[in-house]
XYZ file of C-alpha atoms in Angstrom:
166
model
C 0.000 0.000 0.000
C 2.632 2.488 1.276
C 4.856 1.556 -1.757
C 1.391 2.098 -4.356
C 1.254 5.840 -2.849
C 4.533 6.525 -2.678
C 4.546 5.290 -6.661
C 1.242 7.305 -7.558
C 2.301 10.514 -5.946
C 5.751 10.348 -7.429
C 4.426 9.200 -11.047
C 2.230 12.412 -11.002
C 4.645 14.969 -9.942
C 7.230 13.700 -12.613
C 4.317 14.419 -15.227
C 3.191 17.693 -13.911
C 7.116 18.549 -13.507
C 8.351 17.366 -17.107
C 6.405 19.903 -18.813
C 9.220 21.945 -17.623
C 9.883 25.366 -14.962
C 12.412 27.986 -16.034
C 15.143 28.046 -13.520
C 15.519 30.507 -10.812
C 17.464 31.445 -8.007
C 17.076 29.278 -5.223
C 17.055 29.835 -1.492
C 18.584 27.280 0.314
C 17.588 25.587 3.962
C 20.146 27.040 6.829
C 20.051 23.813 8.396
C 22.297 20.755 7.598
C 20.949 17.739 7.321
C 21.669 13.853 7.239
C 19.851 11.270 5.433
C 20.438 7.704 7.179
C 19.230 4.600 5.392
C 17.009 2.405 7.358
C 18.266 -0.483 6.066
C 22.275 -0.274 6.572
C 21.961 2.704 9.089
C 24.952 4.980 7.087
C 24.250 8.147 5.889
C 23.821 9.374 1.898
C 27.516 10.913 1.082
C 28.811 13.127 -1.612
C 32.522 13.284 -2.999
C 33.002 14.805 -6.193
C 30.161 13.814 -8.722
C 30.012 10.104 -6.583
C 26.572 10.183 -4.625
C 27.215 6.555 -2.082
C 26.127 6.113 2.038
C 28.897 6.463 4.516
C 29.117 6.265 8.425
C 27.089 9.298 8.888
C 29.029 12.350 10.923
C 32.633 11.145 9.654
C 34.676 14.741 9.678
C 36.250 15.263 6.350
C 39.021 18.062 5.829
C 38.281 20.960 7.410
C 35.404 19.484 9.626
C 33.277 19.783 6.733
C 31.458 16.238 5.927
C 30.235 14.620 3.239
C 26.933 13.358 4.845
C 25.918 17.502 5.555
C 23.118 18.228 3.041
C 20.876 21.259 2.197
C 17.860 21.716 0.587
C 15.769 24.391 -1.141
C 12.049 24.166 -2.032
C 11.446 24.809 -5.831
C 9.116 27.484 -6.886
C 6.181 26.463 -9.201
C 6.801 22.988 -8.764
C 4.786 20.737 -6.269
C 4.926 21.544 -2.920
C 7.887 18.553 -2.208
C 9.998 19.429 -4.651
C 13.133 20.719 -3.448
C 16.672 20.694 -4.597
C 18.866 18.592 -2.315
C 22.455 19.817 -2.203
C 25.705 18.218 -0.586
C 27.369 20.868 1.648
C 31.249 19.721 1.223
C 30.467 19.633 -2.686
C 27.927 22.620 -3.308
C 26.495 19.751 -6.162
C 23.173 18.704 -6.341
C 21.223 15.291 -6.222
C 20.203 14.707 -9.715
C 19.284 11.554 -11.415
C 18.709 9.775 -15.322
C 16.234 7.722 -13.995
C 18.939 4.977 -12.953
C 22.096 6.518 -11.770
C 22.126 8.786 -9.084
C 25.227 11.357 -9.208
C 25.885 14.998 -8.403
C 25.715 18.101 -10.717
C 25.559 21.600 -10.331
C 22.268 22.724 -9.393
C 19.613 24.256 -11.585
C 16.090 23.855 -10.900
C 15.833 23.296 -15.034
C 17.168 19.694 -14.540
C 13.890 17.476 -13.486
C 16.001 15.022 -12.724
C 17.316 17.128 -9.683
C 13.509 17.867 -8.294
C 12.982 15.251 -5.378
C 10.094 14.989 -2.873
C 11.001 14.066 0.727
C 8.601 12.994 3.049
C 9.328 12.762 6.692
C 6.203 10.463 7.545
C 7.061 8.141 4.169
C 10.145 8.450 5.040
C 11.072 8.637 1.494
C 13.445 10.879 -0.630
C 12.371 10.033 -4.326
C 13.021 11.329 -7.636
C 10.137 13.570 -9.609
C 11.607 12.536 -12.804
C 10.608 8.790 -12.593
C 8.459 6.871 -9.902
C 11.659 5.516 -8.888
C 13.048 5.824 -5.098
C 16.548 6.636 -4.088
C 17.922 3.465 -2.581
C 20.638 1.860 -0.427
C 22.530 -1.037 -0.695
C 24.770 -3.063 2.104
C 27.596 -2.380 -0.680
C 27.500 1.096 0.397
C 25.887 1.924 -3.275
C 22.526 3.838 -4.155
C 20.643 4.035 -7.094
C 17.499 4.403 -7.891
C 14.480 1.509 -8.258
C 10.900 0.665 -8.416
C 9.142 0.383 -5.358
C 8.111 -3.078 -6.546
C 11.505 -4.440 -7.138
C 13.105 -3.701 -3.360
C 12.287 -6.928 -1.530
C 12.662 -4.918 2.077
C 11.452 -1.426 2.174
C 13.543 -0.172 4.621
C 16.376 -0.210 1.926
C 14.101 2.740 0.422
C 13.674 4.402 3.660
C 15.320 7.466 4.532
C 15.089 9.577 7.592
C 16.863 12.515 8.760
C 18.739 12.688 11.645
C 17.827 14.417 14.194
C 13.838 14.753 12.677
C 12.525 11.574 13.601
C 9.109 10.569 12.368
C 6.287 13.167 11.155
C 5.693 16.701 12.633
C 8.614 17.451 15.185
């Protein structure tokens, strides 16, 4: 059931979103935040254009880390859509449907909107129904909801926002 929603919400924002938004500048989130995967409990990383899961709150140089993100909500698009941006890198989330890598952000790129619900616990792409997933390889990529025999491999929560509303 969760997995149907998830699918149907996700199918209809990549429609509504593929007839295209001009870009804009973006306002991004002063928080940083982590995304842990339910299933093998490390955080989603960045390091160069390589998006992967790594012990979440490992200090890279400078204290920086790669497990800090940011987001930004996107303007004429549904309300989910943000932007998801890795601190260290100052690259985006963006995906071909498959692969999941970073990029510089532009809100033009539908394959950088992504919804993110807190309650779903569920970061997934606008551009396909597909979910952003995690693997005990320390991979991601993304895949149908129907083809993930555990769900909490597509879960996603953020650390210190635990379930919905607080």
């Amino acid at each position: 059931m969760r997995k149907a929603r998830i699918a149907a919400g996700l199918g209809a924002a990549a429609a509504l979103l593929l007839g295209g938004s001009p870009a804009h500048a973006v306002t991004w989130d002063s928080g940083i935040h982590a995304w842990q995967n339910d299933y093998t409990g490390k955080c989603l990383s960045g390091s160069g254009r390589t998006v992967a899961q790594e012990t979440c709150g490992l200090p890279v140089s400078g204290g920086a880390r790669s497990t800090d993100w940011t987001y930004s909500d996107i303007a004429n698009a549904e309300k989910d859509s943000v932007l998801v941006r890795n601190k260290l890198t100052g690259l985006c989330l963006d995906t071909n449907g498959t692969d999941v890598y970073l990029s510089g952000c532009t809100t033009a790129d539908p394959g950088q909107h992504w919804g993110f619900n807190d309650c779903e616990r569920v970061l997934g792409s606008h551009l396909t129904s597909r979910m952003l997933t995690g693997w005990k390889t320390g991979g991601v990529s993304m895949a149908n909801p129907a083809d993930v025999d555990d769900d909490a491999k597509s879960a996603w929560h953020r650390l210190g926002k635990e379930g919905c509303g607080g």
